[in-house]
Amino acid sequence: MSSSPSGIGELLDRAPVIPVIVIKDSSVAVPLAAALVAGGLTVLEVTLRTSCALDAIERIAQEVPGAIVGAGTVLNPDDVRLSVKAGAQFLVSPGSTPRLLDSMLDSGAAPLPAAATASEVIGLMERGLDHGKFFPAKPAGGTAYLKGLSGPMPEFRFCPTGGIDLAGAPEFLALPNVACVGGSWITPDDAVAAGDWARIESLAREAAGLSRP
Ligand code: 3PG
């Protein structure tokens, strides 16, 4: 896989949905990721919101064939460094600053920083990027806002995340400037706590079956 900035586009094209995963106990990381991969979702974002997130990324990277694991909620250069060391192949941040972008672009992992305004999109384009996360997608303006951004910047593609579920995903996926969507609905807390991997696999299969034009 390419680790150049443009490599992120190829990852986002692999499936219509990237599961955004909060892992509270790293012992569930491998069976959870395996269920998602079995359901057809191979690109997985593990958020750095829990103390075991890096351990979870490492376990998935080493033990789940077919999974492409990345780190989410990457906020600073330490997050970048530790995520890549754990095996993250891509990095997702909820915003973008010059310091964070410098670090992400130097990391060797595929970068997916966020942009929620035209100026932020231009800032990412100035760094040679042609993809970004759009966060928080629903509160920030949803599909109407993304349609507005596509007018002046049709080539820049987004992964909208935040407030999107199975029912809401199709209207985002129908937009030409949306590569895929991200969401946490595929890994509900109760199913993870119960170790109900069959349910997770079924939710993944449902999400993987969403169509993109
Ligand atoms: C996040 O960063 O939490 C993601 O955007 C997931 O949002 P969701 O829980 O609304 O899907």
Short mmCIF file of C-alpha atoms and ligand atoms in Angstrom, two decimals:
data_model
loop_
_atom_site.label_atom_id
_atom_site.label_comp_id
_atom_site.label_asym_id
_atom_site.label_seq_id
_atom_site.Cartn_x
_atom_site.Cartn_y
_atom_site.Cartn_z
CA MET A 1 0.00 0.00 0.00
CA SER A 2 1.17 3.49 -0.79
CA SER A 3 2.04 5.64 2.18
CA SER A 4 2.00 8.83 0.13
CA PRO A 5 -0.73 11.38 0.91
CA SER A 6 -2.69 10.21 -2.10
CA GLY A 7 -2.70 6.67 -0.67
CA ILE A 8 -5.57 7.62 1.57
CA GLY A 9 -7.91 7.86 -1.43
CA GLU A 10 -7.31 4.23 -2.26
CA LEU A 11 -8.11 3.24 1.33
CA LEU A 12 -11.32 5.26 1.38
CA ASP A 13 -12.44 3.55 -1.83
CA ARG A 14 -12.21 0.08 -0.31
CA ALA A 15 -15.61 0.14 1.41
CA PRO A 16 -18.49 2.60 1.79
CA VAL A 17 -18.07 2.77 5.57
CA ILE A 18 -15.14 3.06 7.97
CA PRO A 19 -16.11 1.86 11.44
CA VAL A 20 -15.07 4.39 14.08
CA ILE A 21 -14.21 2.17 17.04
CA VAL A 22 -13.77 3.05 20.72
CA ILE A 23 -12.10 0.09 22.42
CA LYS A 24 -12.40 0.01 26.20
CA ASP A 25 -10.71 -3.36 26.72
CA SER A 26 -7.96 -4.43 24.34
CA SER A 27 -8.91 -8.10 24.76
CA VAL A 28 -11.87 -7.48 22.45
CA ALA A 29 -9.77 -5.83 19.74
CA VAL A 30 -8.95 -8.94 17.73
CA PRO A 31 -12.37 -10.64 17.68
CA LEU A 32 -14.08 -7.31 17.06
CA ALA A 33 -11.82 -6.44 14.12
CA ALA A 34 -12.10 -9.98 12.76
CA ALA A 35 -15.91 -9.70 12.79
CA LEU A 36 -15.77 -6.39 10.91
CA VAL A 37 -13.41 -7.84 8.30
CA ALA A 38 -15.61 -10.93 7.95
CA GLY A 39 -18.54 -8.60 7.28
CA GLY A 40 -16.64 -6.83 4.52
CA LEU A 41 -15.28 -3.75 6.30
CA THR A 42 -11.50 -3.94 6.17
CA VAL A 43 -10.48 -0.34 6.88
CA LEU A 44 -10.86 0.24 10.62
CA GLU A 45 -10.37 3.41 12.67
CA VAL A 46 -9.55 2.89 16.34
CA THR A 47 -9.88 6.17 18.21
CA LEU A 48 -7.21 7.24 20.69
CA ARG A 49 -9.85 7.98 23.29
CA THR A 50 -9.08 5.14 25.63
CA SER A 51 -5.91 4.13 27.43
CA CYS A 52 -5.80 0.79 25.63
CA ALA A 53 -6.27 2.17 22.11
CA LEU A 54 -2.61 1.82 21.08
CA ASP A 55 -2.48 -1.72 22.38
CA ALA A 56 -5.68 -2.46 20.44
CA ILE A 57 -4.17 -1.04 17.24
CA GLU A 58 -1.06 -3.15 17.71
CA ARG A 59 -3.04 -6.34 18.27
CA ILE A 60 -5.24 -5.75 15.23
CA ALA A 61 -2.25 -4.89 13.04
CA GLN A 62 -0.46 -8.07 14.07
CA GLU A 63 -3.29 -10.57 14.46
CA VAL A 64 -6.14 -9.76 12.07
CA PRO A 65 -5.36 -10.73 8.47
CA GLY A 66 -7.02 -8.44 5.97
CA ALA A 67 -7.53 -5.57 8.41
CA ILE A 68 -6.10 -2.16 7.63
CA VAL A 69 -6.05 -0.42 10.97
CA GLY A 70 -5.67 3.29 11.52
CA ALA A 71 -5.72 5.64 14.48
CA GLY A 72 -8.47 8.20 15.02
CA THR A 73 -8.65 11.24 17.29
CA VAL A 74 -5.02 11.99 16.47
CA LEU A 75 -4.42 15.39 18.06
CA ASN A 76 -0.66 15.99 18.26
CA PRO A 77 2.75 14.72 17.10
CA ASP A 78 3.00 12.28 20.02
CA ASP A 79 -0.27 10.67 18.94
CA VAL A 80 1.12 10.41 15.40
CA ARG A 81 4.39 8.84 16.51
CA LEU A 82 2.85 6.33 18.91
CA SER A 83 0.12 5.34 16.45
CA VAL A 84 2.58 4.60 13.68
CA LYS A 85 4.78 2.68 16.12
CA ALA A 86 1.75 0.56 17.06
CA GLY A 87 1.10 -0.26 13.41
CA ALA A 88 -1.45 2.32 12.29
CA GLN A 89 -1.47 2.56 8.49
CA PHE A 90 -3.56 5.71 8.39
CA LEU A 91 -4.18 8.63 10.73
CA VAL A 92 -7.45 10.50 11.25
CA SER A 93 -7.76 13.82 13.05
CA PRO A 94 -10.89 15.81 13.88
CA GLY A 95 -9.26 19.07 12.72
CA SER A 96 -5.98 20.28 11.28
CA THR A 97 -3.24 22.62 12.44
CA PRO A 98 0.15 23.30 10.79
CA ARG A 99 1.95 21.40 13.57
CA LEU A 100 -0.28 18.37 13.31
CA LEU A 101 -0.13 18.37 9.50
CA ASP A 102 3.67 18.54 9.53
CA SER A 103 3.73 15.52 11.76
CA MET A 104 1.11 13.54 9.85
CA LEU A 105 2.75 14.21 6.50
CA ASP A 106 6.15 13.12 7.83
CA SER A 107 4.81 9.96 9.45
CA GLY A 108 4.75 7.55 6.52
CA ALA A 109 1.12 6.68 7.30
CA ALA A 110 -1.73 7.84 5.07
CA PRO A 111 -3.16 11.09 6.48
CA LEU A 112 -6.85 11.95 6.87
CA PRO A 113 -7.01 15.30 8.66
CA ALA A 114 -10.36 17.06 8.87
CA ALA A 115 -11.62 20.15 7.11
CA ALA A 116 -14.98 21.72 7.89
CA THR A 117 -14.66 25.05 6.07
CA ALA A 118 -13.58 26.16 2.59
CA SER A 119 -10.45 27.73 4.09
CA GLU A 120 -9.54 24.48 5.83
CA VAL A 121 -10.01 22.55 2.58
CA ILE A 122 -7.74 25.02 0.81
CA GLY A 123 -5.22 24.60 3.64
CA LEU A 124 -5.15 20.84 3.06
CA MET A 125 -4.92 21.28 -0.71
CA GLU A 126 -1.92 23.56 -0.19
CA ARG A 127 -0.25 20.58 1.54
CA GLY A 128 -0.92 18.35 -1.46
CA LEU A 129 -3.89 16.54 0.05
CA ASP A 130 -7.01 15.73 -1.91
CA HIS A 131 -8.99 13.97 0.84
CA GLY A 132 -10.17 15.00 4.30
CA LYS A 133 -12.50 14.00 7.06
CA PHE A 134 -15.59 16.22 7.37
CA PHE A 135 -16.37 16.47 11.06
CA PRO A 136 -18.78 16.71 12.79
CA ALA A 137 -20.67 15.94 9.61
CA LYS A 138 -24.31 16.39 10.62
CA PRO A 139 -23.97 19.38 12.96
CA ALA A 140 -21.48 21.08 10.62
CA GLY A 141 -24.02 21.23 7.81
CA GLY A 142 -24.45 17.72 6.46
CA THR A 143 -25.00 17.02 2.79
CA ALA A 144 -26.13 20.56 1.95
CA TYR A 145 -22.82 21.94 3.19
CA LEU A 146 -20.78 19.32 1.32
CA LYS A 147 -22.69 20.09 -1.88
CA GLY A 148 -21.76 23.74 -1.38
CA LEU A 149 -18.06 22.91 -1.00
CA SER A 150 -18.10 20.75 -4.14
CA GLY A 151 -18.91 23.80 -6.31
CA PRO A 152 -15.52 25.51 -6.05
CA MET A 153 -13.53 22.40 -5.05
CA PRO A 154 -15.05 19.41 -6.86
CA GLU A 155 -11.88 17.32 -6.78
CA PHE A 156 -11.50 17.30 -3.00
CA ARG A 157 -13.21 14.23 -1.50
CA PHE A 158 -14.44 13.75 2.04
CA CYS A 159 -15.06 11.06 4.59
CA PRO A 160 -17.93 12.63 6.57
CA THR A 161 -18.13 11.40 10.15
CA GLY A 162 -20.23 12.38 13.15
CA GLY A 163 -23.93 11.72 13.54
CA ILE A 164 -24.19 9.36 10.57
CA ASP A 165 -25.93 5.98 10.82
CA LEU A 166 -27.14 3.30 8.40
CA ALA A 167 -30.25 5.29 7.51
CA GLY A 168 -28.35 8.55 7.07
CA ALA A 169 -25.37 7.20 5.15
CA PRO A 170 -26.94 6.89 1.65
CA GLU A 171 -27.56 10.63 1.24
CA PHE A 172 -23.87 11.29 1.95
CA LEU A 173 -22.66 8.42 -0.25
CA ALA A 174 -24.71 9.79 -3.15
CA LEU A 175 -22.53 12.93 -3.30
CA PRO A 176 -19.68 12.88 -5.83
CA ASN A 177 -17.30 14.50 -3.33
CA VAL A 178 -17.91 11.83 -0.68
CA ALA A 179 -15.55 8.85 -0.84
CA CYS A 180 -17.05 6.97 2.10
CA VAL A 181 -18.54 7.73 5.52
CA GLY A 182 -17.35 6.96 9.03
CA GLY A 183 -19.47 5.97 11.98
CA SER A 184 -19.71 4.18 15.28
CA TRP A 185 -23.07 2.54 14.69
CA ILE A 186 -21.44 -0.69 13.46
CA THR A 187 -19.87 -1.37 16.87
CA PRO A 188 -22.61 -0.72 19.47
CA ASP A 189 -21.41 -0.83 23.08
CA ASP A 190 -23.86 -3.51 24.13
CA ALA A 191 -22.82 -5.89 21.34
CA VAL A 192 -19.12 -5.37 22.09
CA ALA A 193 -19.65 -5.84 25.84
CA ALA A 194 -21.57 -9.06 25.19
CA GLY A 195 -18.97 -10.34 22.72
CA ASP A 196 -21.75 -10.64 20.16
CA TRP A 197 -19.42 -10.86 17.16
CA ALA A 198 -22.15 -12.33 14.97
CA ARG A 199 -24.17 -9.14 15.41
CA ILE A 200 -21.14 -6.97 14.67
CA GLU A 201 -20.44 -9.00 11.54
CA SER A 202 -24.05 -8.60 10.46
CA LEU A 203 -23.95 -4.82 11.03
CA ALA A 204 -20.70 -4.67 9.05
CA ARG A 205 -22.19 -6.66 6.19
CA GLU A 206 -25.17 -4.32 6.08
CA ALA A 207 -22.86 -1.29 5.97
CA ALA A 208 -20.54 -2.87 3.39
CA GLY A 209 -23.55 -3.41 1.16
CA LEU A 210 -24.41 0.30 0.96
CA SER A 211 -24.01 1.46 -2.58
CA ARG A 212 -21.96 4.32 -3.93
CA PRO A 213 -22.81 5.82 -7.30
C1 3PG B 1 -16.27 10.36 16.15
O1 3PG B 1 -15.24 10.97 15.98
O2 3PG B 1 -16.75 10.11 17.26
C2 3PG B 1 -16.90 9.91 14.92
O3 3PG B 1 -17.21 11.03 14.20
C3 3PG B 1 -18.05 9.01 15.12
O4 3PG B 1 -19.20 9.72 15.27
P1 3PG B 1 -20.55 8.93 15.53
O5 3PG B 1 -20.42 8.27 16.87
O6 3PG B 1 -21.61 10.00 15.52
O7 3PG B 1 -20.71 7.93 14.41
#
